[in-house]
Coordinates of C-alpha atoms and ligand atoms in Angstrom, one line a residue:
X1385 CA 18.8 -7.4 -29.4
X1386 CA 20.5 -8.9 -26.4
X1387 CA 18.5 -11.5 -24.7
X1388 CA 19.0 -13.4 -21.5
X1389 CA 17.1 -16.6 -20.7
X1390 CA 15.8 -16.6 -17.2
X1391 CA 15.4 -20.0 -15.6
X1392 CA 12.4 -20.1 -13.4
X1393 CA 11.5 -23.7 -12.3
X1394 CA 8.1 -22.6 -11.0
X1395 CA 7.2 -21.5 -14.5
X1396 CA 3.9 -19.9 -15.4
X1397 CA 1.9 -22.4 -13.5
X1398 CA 2.3 -20.9 -10.1
X1399 CA -1.1 -21.4 -8.6
X1400 CA -1.3 -20.4 -5.0
X1401 CA -4.1 -22.0 -3.0
X1402 CA -5.7 -20.1 -0.1
X1403 CA -5.3 -22.7 2.7
X1404 CA -1.5 -23.0 2.2
X1405 CA -1.3 -19.3 1.4
X1406 CA -3.0 -18.3 4.7
X1407 CA -0.8 -20.7 6.6
X1408 CA 2.2 -19.2 4.9
X1409 CA 1.1 -15.8 5.8
X1410 CA 1.2 -16.6 9.5
X1411 CA 4.8 -17.5 9.1
X1412 CA 6.9 -15.2 11.2
X1413 CA 3.9 -14.5 13.4
X1414 CA 3.3 -17.9 14.8
X1415 CA 5.4 -17.3 18.0
X1416 CA 3.6 -14.0 18.5
X1417 CA 0.2 -15.6 18.2
X1418 CA 1.1 -18.3 20.7
X1419 CA 2.3 -15.8 23.3
X1420 CA -0.9 -13.8 22.5
X1421 CA -3.0 -16.8 23.2
X1422 CA -1.4 -17.4 26.6
X1423 CA -1.7 -13.7 27.5
X1424 CA -5.4 -13.9 26.5
X1425 CA -6.1 -17.0 28.6
X1426 CA -4.5 -15.5 31.7
X1427 CA -6.1 -12.0 31.2
X1428 CA -9.6 -13.5 30.8
X1429 CA -9.3 -15.8 33.7
X1430 CA -11.3 -13.5 36.0
X1431 CA -14.4 -14.2 34.0
X1432 CA -14.6 -17.7 35.4
X1433 CA -12.5 -17.2 38.6
X1434 CA -14.4 -14.2 39.9
X1435 CA -17.7 -16.2 40.4
X1436 CA -15.7 -18.7 42.4
X1437 CA -14.2 -15.9 44.6
X1438 CA -17.6 -14.4 45.1
X1439 CA -19.1 -17.7 46.1
X1440 CA -16.3 -18.2 48.6
X1441 CA -16.9 -14.8 50.1
X1442 CA -20.6 -15.6 50.4
X1443 CA -19.7 -18.9 52.2
X1444 CA -17.4 -17.0 54.4
X1445 CA -20.1 -14.7 55.5
X1446 CA -22.6 -17.6 56.0
X1447 CA -20.0 -19.5 58.1
X1448 CA -18.9 -16.3 60.0
X1449 CA -15.3 -16.6 58.9
X1450 CA -12.4 -14.4 59.9
X1451 CA -11.6 -11.0 58.6
X1452 CA -8.1 -12.1 57.6
X1453 CA -9.7 -14.6 55.3
X1454 CA -11.9 -11.9 53.8
X1455 CA -8.8 -9.7 53.3
X1456 CA -7.1 -12.6 51.5
X1457 CA -10.0 -13.0 49.2
X1458 CA -10.2 -9.3 48.6
X1459 CA -6.5 -9.2 47.8
X1460 CA -6.8 -12.2 45.4
X1461 CA -9.7 -10.4 43.6
X1462 CA -7.6 -7.2 43.2
X1463 CA -4.7 -9.2 41.8
X1464 CA -7.0 -11.1 39.5
X1465 CA -8.5 -7.8 38.1
X1466 CA -5.2 -5.9 38.0
X1467 CA -3.4 -8.4 35.8
X1468 CA -6.1 -7.9 33.2
X1469 CA -4.8 -4.5 32.0
X1470 CA -1.1 -5.3 31.2
X1471 CA -1.9 -8.7 29.8
X1472 CA -4.7 -7.4 27.7
X1473 CA -2.4 -4.8 26.3
X1474 CA 0.2 -7.4 25.6
X1475 CA -2.4 -9.5 23.9
X1476 CA -3.7 -6.6 21.8
X1477 CA -0.3 -5.6 20.7
X1478 CA 0.9 -9.0 19.7
X1479 CA -2.4 -10.0 18.1
X1480 CA -3.0 -6.8 16.3
X1481 CA 0.5 -6.6 14.9
X1482 CA 0.1 -10.2 13.6
X1483 CA -3.3 -9.7 12.0
X1484 CA -2.6 -6.3 10.5
X1485 CA 0.6 -7.5 9.0
X1486 CA -1.2 -10.5 7.5
X1487 CA -3.8 -8.2 5.9
X1488 CA -1.0 -6.0 4.6
X1489 CA 0.8 -9.0 3.1
X1490 CA -2.5 -10.3 1.6
X1491 CA -3.1 -6.9 0.0
X1492 CA 0.4 -6.8 -1.4
X1493 CA 0.0 -10.3 -2.7
X1494 CA -3.3 -9.3 -4.4
X1495 CA -1.8 -6.1 -5.9
X1496 CA 1.0 -8.1 -7.3
X1497 CA -1.3 -10.7 -8.8
X1498 CA -3.5 -8.0 -10.3
X1499 CA -0.5 -6.7 -12.1
X1500 CA 0.0 -10.2 -13.6
X1501 CA -3.5 -10.5 -14.8
X1502 CA -4.1 -10.1 -18.5
X1503 CA -5.5 -6.8 -19.7
X1504 CA -8.5 -8.7 -21.0
X1505 CA -9.3 -9.7 -17.4
X1506 CA -9.8 -6.0 -16.7
X1507 CA -12.1 -5.4 -19.6
X1508 CA -14.3 -8.2 -18.1
X1509 CA -14.3 -7.0 -14.5
X1510 CA -15.4 -3.7 -13.1
X1511 CA -13.1 -1.4 -11.1
X1512 CA -15.4 -1.8 -8.2
X1513 CA -15.0 -5.6 -8.3
X1514 CA -11.2 -5.3 -8.1
X1515 CA -11.5 -2.6 -5.4
X1516 CA -13.8 -4.9 -3.4
X1517 CA -11.3 -7.7 -3.3
X1518 CA -8.5 -5.5 -2.2
X1519 CA -10.3 -3.6 0.4
X1520 CA -13.5 -5.3 1.6
X1521 CA -12.6 -9.0 1.2
X1522 CA -9.3 -8.5 3.0
X1523 CA -11.2 -6.6 5.7
X1524 CA -13.6 -9.5 6.0
X1525 CA -10.7 -12.0 6.4
X1526 CA -9.2 -9.7 9.0
X1527 CA -12.6 -9.4 10.8
X1528 CA -12.8 -13.2 10.7
X1529 CA -9.4 -13.6 12.3
X1530 CA -10.0 -10.7 14.7
X1531 CA -13.3 -11.9 16.1
X1532 CA -13.1 -15.6 15.6
X1533 CA -9.8 -16.1 17.4
X1534 CA -10.3 -14.0 20.6
X1535 CA -14.1 -14.4 20.9
X1536 CA -14.0 -18.1 20.0
X1537 CA -11.0 -18.7 22.3
X1538 CA -12.7 -16.8 25.2
X1539 CA -16.0 -18.6 24.8
X1540 CA -14.3 -22.0 24.7
X1541 CA -12.1 -21.1 27.7
X1542 CA -15.2 -19.9 29.6
X1543 CA -17.0 -23.1 28.8
X1544 CA -14.1 -25.3 30.0
X1545 CA -13.3 -23.0 33.0
X1546 CA -16.8 -23.0 34.2
X1547 CA -17.4 -26.7 33.9
X1548 CA -14.1 -27.5 35.6
X1549 CA -14.7 -25.0 38.5
X1550 CA -18.2 -26.4 39.0
X1551 CA -17.0 -29.9 38.8
X1552 CA -14.5 -29.2 41.6
X1553 CA -16.7 -27.2 43.9
X1554 CA -20.0 -29.0 43.4
X1555 CA -20.2 -31.9 41.0
X1556 CA -23.9 -32.3 41.8
X1557 CA -24.6 -29.2 39.8
X1558 CA -23.0 -30.5 36.6
X1559 CA -26.2 -32.0 35.2
X1560 CA -27.9 -28.6 35.7
X1561 CA -25.2 -26.9 33.6
X1562 CA -25.3 -29.7 31.0
X1563 CA -29.1 -29.3 30.5
X1564 CA -29.5 -25.6 31.1
X1565 CA -26.7 -24.2 28.9
X1566 CA -27.6 -25.8 25.6
X1567 CA -31.3 -25.0 26.2
X1568 CA -30.5 -21.4 27.0
X1569 CA -28.2 -21.0 24.1
X1570 CA -30.7 -22.5 21.7
X1571 CA -33.5 -20.4 23.1
X1572 CA -31.7 -17.1 23.0
X1573 CA -30.2 -17.8 19.6
X1574 CA -33.6 -18.6 18.2
X1575 CA -35.0 -15.3 19.4
X1576 CA -32.1 -13.5 18.0
X1577 CA -32.3 -15.0 14.5
X1578 CA -35.1 -12.7 13.3
X1579 CA -33.0 -9.7 14.5
X1580 CA -30.0 -11.0 12.6
X1581 CA -32.2 -11.3 9.5
X1582 CA -33.6 -7.8 9.9
X1583 CA -30.1 -6.5 10.4
X1584 CA -28.9 -8.2 7.2
X1585 CA -31.8 -6.6 5.2
X1586 CA -31.1 -3.2 6.7
X1587 CA -27.4 -3.5 5.8
X1588 CA -28.2 -4.5 2.2
X1589 CA -30.5 -1.5 1.9
X1590 CA -27.9 0.9 3.2
X1591 CA -25.4 -0.6 0.7
X1592 CA -27.9 -0.1 -2.1
X1593 CA -28.4 3.5 -1.0
X1594 CA -24.7 4.2 -0.9
X1595 CA -24.1 2.7 -4.4
X1596 CA -27.0 4.9 -5.7
X1597 CA -25.5 7.9 -4.1
X1598 CA -22.1 7.2 -5.8
X1599 CA -23.9 6.7 -9.1
X1600 CA -25.8 9.9 -8.7
X1601 CA -22.6 11.9 -8.1
X1602 CA -20.8 10.4 -11.1
X1603 CA -23.8 10.8 -13.4
X1604 CA -24.6 14.4 -12.4
X1605 CA -23.5 15.9 -15.6
X1606 CA -25.5 13.6 -17.8
X1607 CA -28.5 14.0 -15.5
X1608 CA -28.5 17.8 -15.6
X1609 CA -27.8 17.9 -19.3
X1610 CA -30.7 15.7 -20.0
X1611 CA -33.0 17.5 -17.5
X1612 CA -33.8 14.3 -15.7
X1613 CA -33.1 15.5 -12.2
X1614 CA -36.4 14.0 -10.9
X1615 CA -35.5 10.6 -12.2
X1616 CA -32.2 10.7 -10.4
X1617 CA -33.8 12.0 -7.2
X1618 CA -36.4 9.3 -7.3
X1619 CA -33.9 6.6 -7.8
X1620 CA -32.2 7.8 -4.7
X1621 CA -35.3 8.3 -2.6
X1622 CA -36.5 4.9 -3.5
X1623 CA -33.4 3.5 -1.9
X1624 CA -33.7 5.9 1.0
X1625 CA -37.3 4.7 1.5
X1626 CA -36.0 1.1 1.6
X1627 CA -33.6 2.1 4.4
X1628 CA -36.3 3.8 6.3
X1629 CA -38.7 0.8 6.1
X1630 CA -36.1 -1.8 7.0
X1631 CA -34.7 0.4 9.8
X1632 CA -38.2 0.7 11.3
X1633 CA -38.8 -3.0 10.9
X1634 CA -35.5 -3.7 12.6
X1635 CA -36.3 -1.5 15.6
X1636 CA -39.5 -3.3 16.1
X1637 CA -37.8 -6.7 15.9
X1638 CA -35.2 -5.6 18.4
X1639 CA -37.9 -4.4 20.7
X1640 CA -39.8 -7.6 20.5
X1641 CA -37.3 -10.3 20.3
X1642 CA -34.7 -8.5 22.3
X1643 CA -37.0 -8.5 25.3
X1644 CA -38.0 -12.1 24.8
X1645 CA -34.4 -13.1 24.6
X1646 CA -33.5 -11.2 27.7
X1647 CA -36.3 -12.8 29.7
X1648 CA -35.4 -16.2 28.5
X1649 CA -31.8 -15.6 29.5
X1650 CA -32.7 -14.3 33.0
X1651 CA -35.3 -17.0 33.5
X1652 CA -32.7 -19.6 32.9
X1653 CA -30.4 -18.3 35.6
X1654 CA -33.4 -18.2 37.9
X1655 CA -34.4 -21.8 37.2
X1656 CA -30.8 -22.9 37.6
X1657 CA -30.6 -21.2 41.0
X1658 CA -33.9 -22.7 41.9
X1659 CA -32.7 -26.1 40.8
X1660 CA -29.6 -25.7 42.9
X1661 CA -31.7 -24.7 45.8
X1662 CA -33.9 -27.8 45.4
X1663 CA -30.8 -30.0 45.4
X1664 CA -29.5 -28.3 48.5
X1665 CA -32.9 -28.5 50.3
X1666 CA -33.3 -32.0 49.1
X1667 CA -30.5 -32.9 51.4
X1668 CA -27.5 -33.3 49.1
X1669 CA -24.7 -32.7 51.6
X1670 CA -22.1 -30.1 51.2
X1671 CA -24.0 -27.7 49.0
X1672 CA -23.3 -24.2 50.3
X1673 CA -25.0 -20.9 49.7
X1674 CA -21.9 -19.8 47.8
X1675 CA -22.3 -22.8 45.5
X1676 CA -25.7 -21.7 44.5
X1677 CA -24.5 -18.2 43.8
X1678 CA -21.7 -19.7 41.7
X1679 CA -24.2 -21.8 39.8
X1680 CA -26.4 -18.8 38.9
X1681 CA -23.4 -16.9 37.6
X1682 CA -22.1 -19.8 35.6
X1683 CA -25.3 -20.5 33.9
X1684 CA -25.5 -16.9 32.7
X1685 CA -21.8 -16.9 31.8
X1686 CA -22.0 -20.2 29.9
X1687 CA -25.2 -19.2 28.0
X1688 CA -23.5 -16.0 27.1
X1689 CA -20.5 -18.0 25.6
X1690 CA -22.8 -20.3 23.7
X1691 CA -24.6 -17.2 22.3
X1692 CA -21.3 -15.6 21.3
X1693 CA -20.2 -18.7 19.6
X1694 CA -23.4 -18.9 17.5
X1695 CA -23.2 -15.1 16.9
X1696 CA -19.8 -15.8 15.2
X1697 CA -21.6 -17.8 12.4
X1698 CA -22.2 -14.8 10.1
X1699 CA -18.6 -13.5 10.6
X1700 CA -17.3 -16.9 9.9
X1701 CA -19.4 -17.3 6.7
X1702 CA -18.4 -13.8 5.5
X1703 CA -14.8 -14.6 6.2
X1704 CA -14.9 -17.9 4.3
X1705 CA -16.7 -16.2 1.4
X1706 CA -14.1 -13.5 1.3
X1707 CA -11.3 -16.0 1.5
X1708 CA -12.9 -17.8 -1.5
X1709 CA -13.1 -14.6 -3.4
X1710 CA -9.5 -13.8 -2.7
X1711 CA -8.4 -17.3 -3.6
X1712 CA -10.3 -17.1 -6.9
X1713 CA -8.2 -14.1 -7.8
X1714 CA -5.0 -15.6 -6.6
X1715 CA -5.9 -18.7 -8.6
X1716 CA -7.1 -16.8 -11.7
X1717 CA -5.7 -18.4 -14.8
X1718 CA -6.1 -15.4 -17.1
X1719 CA -2.5 -14.3 -16.4
X1720 CA 0.0 -12.8 -18.6
X1721 CA 2.6 -15.6 -18.8
X1722 CA 5.9 -13.9 -18.2
X1723 CA 7.6 -16.2 -15.8
X1724 CA 10.6 -17.9 -17.1
X1725 CA 10.5 -16.2 -20.5
X1726 CA 13.2 -14.5 -22.4
X1727 CA 14.2 -11.1 -20.9
X1728 CA 14.8 -8.4 -23.3
X1729 CA 17.6 -5.9 -22.6
X1730 CA 18.4 -4.0 -25.8
X1731 CA 15.6 -4.4 -28.3
X1732 CA 15.7 -2.7 -31.7
X1733 CA 11.9 -2.8 -31.7
X1734 CA 11.3 -4.2 -35.1
X1735 CA 7.7 -5.4 -34.8
X1736 CA 6.5 -8.0 -37.3
X1737 CA 3.0 -9.3 -37.7
X1738 CA 2.9 -12.6 -39.4
X1739 CA -0.6 -13.5 -40.6
X1740 CA -2.1 -12.4 -37.3
X1741 CA -5.7 -13.1 -36.5
X1742 CA -7.4 -12.1 -33.3
X1743 CA -11.0 -12.8 -32.2
X1744 CA -12.5 -11.5 -29.0
X1745 CA -14.6 -14.1 -27.3
X1746 CA -18.3 -13.4 -27.9
X1747 CA -17.6 -11.8 -31.3
X1748 CA -18.5 -13.6 -34.5
X1749 CA -16.1 -11.9 -36.9
X1750 CA -12.4 -11.6 -35.9
X1751 CA -11.4 -8.1 -34.9
X1752 CA -8.1 -8.6 -36.7
X1753 CA -8.0 -10.9 -39.7
X1754 CA -4.8 -12.3 -41.2
X1755 CA -2.7 -9.2 -40.9
X1756 CA 0.9 -9.1 -42.0
X1757 CA 3.0 -6.0 -41.6
X1758 CA 6.2 -4.7 -40.3
X1759 CA 7.3 -1.7 -38.2
X1760 CA 11.0 -1.2 -38.9
X1761 CA 13.4 0.4 -36.3
X1762 CA 13.2 4.1 -36.7
X1763 CA 10.1 3.7 -38.8
X1764 CA 6.8 5.5 -38.6
X1765 CA 3.8 3.5 -39.4
X1766 CA 0.2 4.8 -39.4
X1767 CA -3.0 2.9 -39.0
X1768 CA -6.2 4.5 -40.4
X1769 CA -9.6 3.1 -40.9
X1770 CA -13.2 3.5 -39.7
X1771 CA -14.3 3.1 -36.2
X1772 CA -14.4 -0.5 -35.0
X1773 CA -12.1 -1.7 -37.9
X1774 CA -9.6 -3.2 -35.4
X1775 CA -6.9 -0.5 -35.1
X1776 CA -6.7 -0.5 -31.3
X1777 CA -6.8 -4.3 -31.3
X1778 CA -3.7 -4.3 -33.6
X1779 CA -1.9 -1.9 -31.2
X1780 CA -2.7 -4.1 -28.2
X1781 CA -1.4 -7.1 -30.1
X1782 CA 1.9 -5.2 -30.8
X1783 CA 2.1 -4.4 -27.1
X1784 CA 1.5 -8.1 -26.2
X1785 CA -1.6 -7.1 -24.2
X1786 CA -3.6 -9.5 -26.5
X1787 CA -2.2 -12.8 -27.7
X1788 CA -2.9 -13.7 -31.4
X1789 CA -5.6 -16.3 -31.9
X1790 CA -3.6 -17.3 -34.9
X1791 CA -0.3 -16.2 -36.4
X1792 CA 2.6 -14.5 -34.6
X1793 CA 3.7 -11.2 -33.4
X1794 CA 7.5 -11.0 -33.5
X1795 CA 9.8 -8.6 -31.7
X1796 CA 13.2 -8.4 -33.5
X1797 CA 12.3 -11.8 -35.1
X1798 CA 11.5 -13.5 -31.8
X1799 CA 7.9 -14.5 -31.1
X1800 CA 6.4 -12.3 -28.4
X1801 CA 5.1 -15.5 -26.8
X1802 CA 8.6 -16.4 -25.8
X1803 CA 9.4 -13.0 -24.4
X1804 CA 8.9 -11.6 -20.9
X1805 CA 6.7 -8.8 -22.1
X1806 CA 7.3 -6.7 -19.0
X1807 CA 11.0 -6.4 -20.0
X1808 CA 10.0 -5.5 -23.5
X1809 CA 7.5 -2.9 -22.4
X1810 CA 10.2 -1.0 -20.4
X1811 CA 11.2 0.3 -23.9
X1812 CA 7.7 1.1 -24.9
X1813 CA 5.5 4.1 -24.3
X1814 CA 1.8 4.1 -25.1
X1815 CA -0.7 6.9 -25.3
X1816 CA -4.0 5.1 -25.1
X1817 CA -7.2 6.3 -26.7
X1818 CA -8.5 7.6 -23.4
X1819 CA -5.8 9.6 -21.6
X1820 CA -5.7 8.3 -18.0
X1821 CA -4.8 10.8 -15.3
X1822 CA -4.7 10.2 -11.6
X1823 CA -5.2 12.6 -8.7
X1824 CA -1.9 14.4 -8.3
X1825 CA 0.2 17.2 -9.8
X1826 CA 1.2 17.6 -13.5
X1827 CA 4.7 16.7 -12.5
X1828 CA 3.6 13.4 -10.9
X1829 CA 1.4 12.6 -13.9
X1830 CA 4.2 13.2 -16.3
X1831 CA 6.9 11.2 -14.4
X1832 CA 4.5 8.4 -13.3
X1833 CA 6.2 5.1 -13.0
X1834 CA 9.7 6.4 -12.9
X1835 CA 11.6 8.7 -10.6
X1836 CA 14.8 10.7 -11.0
X1837 CA 13.8 12.9 -13.9
X1838 CA 15.3 16.4 -13.9
X1839 CA 13.3 19.5 -14.2
X1840 CA 14.9 20.0 -17.7
X1841 CA 13.7 16.6 -18.8
X1842 CA 10.2 17.2 -17.7
X1843 CA 10.1 20.6 -19.5
X1844 CA 11.6 19.0 -22.6
X1845 CA 8.9 16.3 -22.7
X1846 CA 6.2 18.9 -22.1
X1847 CA 7.7 21.0 -24.9
X1848 CA 7.7 18.1 -27.3
X1849 CA 4.1 17.4 -26.4
X1850 CA 3.3 21.1 -27.0
X1851 CA 2.1 21.3 -23.4
X1852 CA 4.5 23.9 -22.1
X1853 CA 2.4 26.9 -22.9
X1854 CA -0.6 25.9 -20.9
X1855 CA 1.4 24.5 -18.0
X1856 CA 3.1 27.8 -17.7
X1857 CA -0.3 29.5 -17.5
X1858 CA -1.0 27.8 -14.2
X1859 CA 0.3 29.7 -11.2
X1860 CA 1.6 26.5 -9.7
X1861 CA 3.2 25.3 -12.9
X1862 CA 4.4 21.7 -12.7
X1863 CA 2.9 21.4 -9.3
X1864 CA -0.6 22.2 -10.4
X1865 CA -3.1 19.6 -9.1
X1866 CA -5.0 18.0 -11.9
X1867 CA -8.0 16.8 -9.8
X1868 CA -9.7 13.4 -9.8
X1869 CA -8.9 11.7 -13.1
X1870 CA -7.5 14.9 -14.4
X1871 CA -10.9 16.6 -14.2
X1872 CA -9.4 20.0 -13.9
X1873 CA -7.7 19.8 -17.3
X1874 CA -9.4 20.1 -20.7
X1875 CA -9.5 17.0 -22.9
X1876 CA -6.8 18.3 -25.1
X1877 CA -4.6 19.2 -22.1
X1878 CA -5.0 15.7 -20.7
X1879 CA -3.9 14.3 -24.0
X1880 CA -0.8 16.4 -24.1
X1881 CA 0.1 15.5 -20.5
X1882 CA -0.3 11.8 -21.5
X1883 CA 1.9 12.4 -24.5
X1884 CA 4.6 14.0 -22.4
X1885 CA 4.4 11.1 -20.0
X1886 CA 5.1 8.8 -23.0
X1887 CA 7.9 10.9 -24.4
X1888 CA 9.8 11.5 -21.2
X1889 CA 10.7 7.8 -21.0
X1890 CA 12.5 8.1 -24.3
X1891 CA 10.9 5.0 -25.7
X1892 CA 12.2 2.8 -28.5
X1893 CA 8.7 2.0 -29.5
X1894 CA 6.0 4.7 -29.3
X1895 CA 2.4 3.7 -29.7
X1896 CA -0.1 6.5 -30.2
X1897 CA -3.8 5.7 -30.3
X1898 CA -5.7 8.8 -31.3
X1899 CA -3.2 10.7 -29.1
X1900 CA -4.0 14.1 -30.6
X1901 CA -7.7 13.6 -31.4
X1902 CA -8.9 16.2 -28.9
X1903 CA -6.6 19.0 -30.1
X1904 CA -7.2 21.8 -32.5
X1905 CA -5.4 21.5 -35.8
X1906 CA -2.8 24.1 -34.9
X1907 CA -1.6 22.4 -31.7
X1908 CA -1.9 19.1 -33.5
X1909 CA 0.4 20.3 -36.2
X1910 CA 3.0 21.5 -33.7
X1911 CA 3.0 18.1 -32.0
X1912 CA 3.2 16.3 -35.4
X1913 CA 6.2 18.3 -36.4
X1914 CA 8.1 17.6 -33.2
X1915 CA 7.2 13.9 -33.3
X1916 CA 8.3 13.6 -36.9
X1917 CA 11.5 15.4 -36.1
X1918 CA 12.4 12.8 -33.5
X1919 CA 10.7 9.9 -35.1
X1920 CA 13.9 8.3 -36.5
X1921 CA 15.3 7.7 -33.0
X1922 CA 12.5 5.2 -32.3
X1923 CA 9.8 3.1 -33.9
X1924 CA 6.4 4.7 -34.0
X1925 CA 3.0 3.3 -34.6
X1926 CA 0.3 5.9 -34.7
X1927 CA -3.5 5.6 -35.1
X1928 CA -5.3 8.6 -36.3
X1929 CA -8.6 9.5 -37.7
X1930 CA -7.3 12.9 -38.9
X1931 CA -5.3 12.1 -42.0
X1932 CA -3.1 15.2 -41.8
X1933 CA -1.6 13.5 -38.8
X1934 CA -0.4 10.5 -40.7
X1935 CA 0.8 12.1 -44.0
X1936 CA 4.4 12.0 -42.9
X1937 CA 4.3 8.2 -42.2
X1938 CA 6.6 5.9 -44.1
X1939 CA 3.7 3.5 -44.4
X1940 CA 0.1 4.0 -44.0
X1941 CA -2.0 0.9 -43.4
X1942 CA -5.7 1.2 -44.2
X1943 CA -7.7 -1.2 -42.0
X1944 CA -11.2 -2.3 -42.7
X1945 CA -13.0 -5.1 -40.9
X1946 CA -9.7 -6.3 -39.4
X1947 CA -7.9 -6.6 -42.7
X1948 CA -5.3 -4.3 -44.2
X1949 CA -6.9 -3.3 -47.5
X1950 CA -4.3 -0.8 -48.7
X1951 CA -0.8 0.2 -47.7
X1952 CA 1.8 2.6 -48.9
X1953 CA 2.8 6.2 -48.3
X1954 CA 0.5 9.1 -48.6
X1955 CA 1.2 9.9 -52.2
X1956 CA 1.1 6.3 -53.4
X1957 CA -2.2 5.8 -51.6
X1958 CA -3.7 8.9 -53.1
X1959 CA -2.7 7.7 -56.6
X1960 CA -4.3 4.4 -55.9
X1961 CA -7.7 6.2 -55.7
X1962 CA -9.0 3.6 -53.3
X1963 CA -10.3 3.7 -49.8
X1964 CA -7.6 6.0 -48.5
X1965 CA -8.1 8.6 -51.2
X1966 CA -11.8 8.4 -50.5
X1967 CA -11.3 9.1 -46.8
X1968 CA -8.9 11.8 -47.6
X1969 CA -11.3 13.5 -50.0
X1970 CA -14.1 13.5 -47.5
X1971 CA -11.8 15.1 -44.8
X1972 CA -10.5 17.7 -47.1
X1973 CA -13.9 19.0 -48.2
Ligands
ATP1303 N1 -12.7 -6.1 -25.1 C1 -13.4 -6.4 -26.1 N2 -14.2 -7.4 -26.1 C2 -14.9 -7.8 -27.2 N3 -14.9 -7.1 -28.4 C3 -14.1 -6.1 -28.5 C4 -13.3 -5.6 -27.4 N4 -12.6 -4.5 -27.8 C5 -12.9 -4.3 -29.1 N5 -13.8 -5.2 -29.5 C6 -14.4 -5.3 -30.8 O1 -13.4 -5.5 -31.8 C7 -13.6 -4.7 -32.9 C8 -12.4 -3.7 -33.2 O2 -12.3 -2.9 -32.1 P1 -11.1 -1.8 -32.0 O3 -11.1 -1.2 -30.7 O4 -9.8 -2.5 -32.4 O5 -11.5 -0.7 -33.1 P2 -10.8 0.6 -33.5 O6 -10.4 0.5 -35.0 O7 -9.7 1.0 -32.6 O8 -12.0 1.6 -33.4 P3 -12.0 3.2 -33.0 O9 -11.5 3.9 -34.1 O10 -13.4 3.5 -32.7 O11 -11.2 3.3 -31.8 C9 -14.9 -3.9 -32.7 O12 -15.9 -4.5 -33.4 C10 -15.1 -4.1 -31.2 O13 -16.5 -4.2 -30.9
MG1304 MG1 -9.6 2.4 -31.1

């Protein structure tokens, strides 16, 4: 085996934290965001400038000004409005490019991290959990950036703009704004809170309904087979009933509090205008009719901004939650430590177990208990034993998916702990106990993970896996779609495709976990023969319940309760008249 040490100063302890990560993500987009902010400020200026213009026009009318002046104001208004379109587009383009790219990078980062997580991490967390992080959480972070930045910026700008404009045109009104705006904001927010709560409840109920619907679809076979359709329907209608009830409740809330909020909002503008009028009538000099119009508009505008800002609260809290959830994955410690380890480039694939013990957390007895064994290059070793005896665990230890609790697994004499297992696994093919297929064609399922296989190679692999006959039966041949998770293939066909996928890579180490369990004895025998024929070109570890499968093995290891209780070839073991011969006799009868 040739090995090359790779120096990686960062080592296995790379722990990204979200704050710095997010800041890093904006790298390359910061200039873009700055220009976007300027464009946004200019494009939204009509919001607080238009009221000023309108108040000036009112004053012009009151003071019987000239038509020229009116034209100038009109022209200004047109310019003010016209600039909105191009600048808005500029803003959207720059901003969206930035945020979308950040989400893309975040998703890539997550996907990479997921590939570094230990296999055990995946046995602990559901697929939906992982999917949620990659899709929903990133979406929430995106939503956070998307709404908080523009909406927050616009509200703050409006607040500042309105106060400054009022301060310039009529400082006497500033106290009215200072009192009215917080009161209005608080009042309207208070009336909206029940609506927000109702909305939340409604959304939760819809989510429950959608998860029940998914569950119903995936369980349909079991449900029908057990004749419990009514139970399934009532589970769904129960959730649908919830949606109906909370939807109705929400409508009523919106009707009630929506109206109250609206009245409060309008009343506030009215009171502000009245207040302004009192100040004007009370003899404060210089207050014009236009100023009062301006005041009315600003109170509405400012209250609106305050409301938007408070409305951002749930988006902000969802965004922060999502960021936390993403950070927890990026920070996850249960990684497969490969960084900076020895890279394998030409392994013989001699696998040695030296007194290996493995205990799953939460299990009292170890699943593998003091096992020593060796798989020689070109050797064929079989594991047999009853269900739950620890065979798959042994295989996962050989693969480096699990790390021994005690003892060592060695690859060509080097502890697997010191090896970058990803480089080792390039020489390994596994057919796991459950053949995994993805939506795609037979060709894609066979060549998965590698490109550049010729048609001949694909056919050769299918031939060796005894899959050629049935593939030829399909009108589309190699390009036959296999359906979601291979649902359009039979169990045995799926196994053979999985086997072809393993063989096409010409592995040096082949690990088969019940790879032919779903096949009839005839097809199984064909595969066995072709595997045995080519067995010397690689190391093979095979797990099988059917003992005919393992007869040709150099060594058969009989596993019971995590221990190897017998070992030897078929004939030696039969002579021993022990556990193996017992199993063999029961199968032969
Ligand atoms: N992810 C896990 N977490 C906790 N315990 C586990 C886990 N996987 C397996 N075990 C336990 O370890 C023991 C050995 O399991 P293993 O899958 O190795 O058995 P096996 O010999 O492959 O069985 P089978 O022939 O049914 O596939 C079992 O008692 C099982 O309950
Ligand atoms: Mg197993």
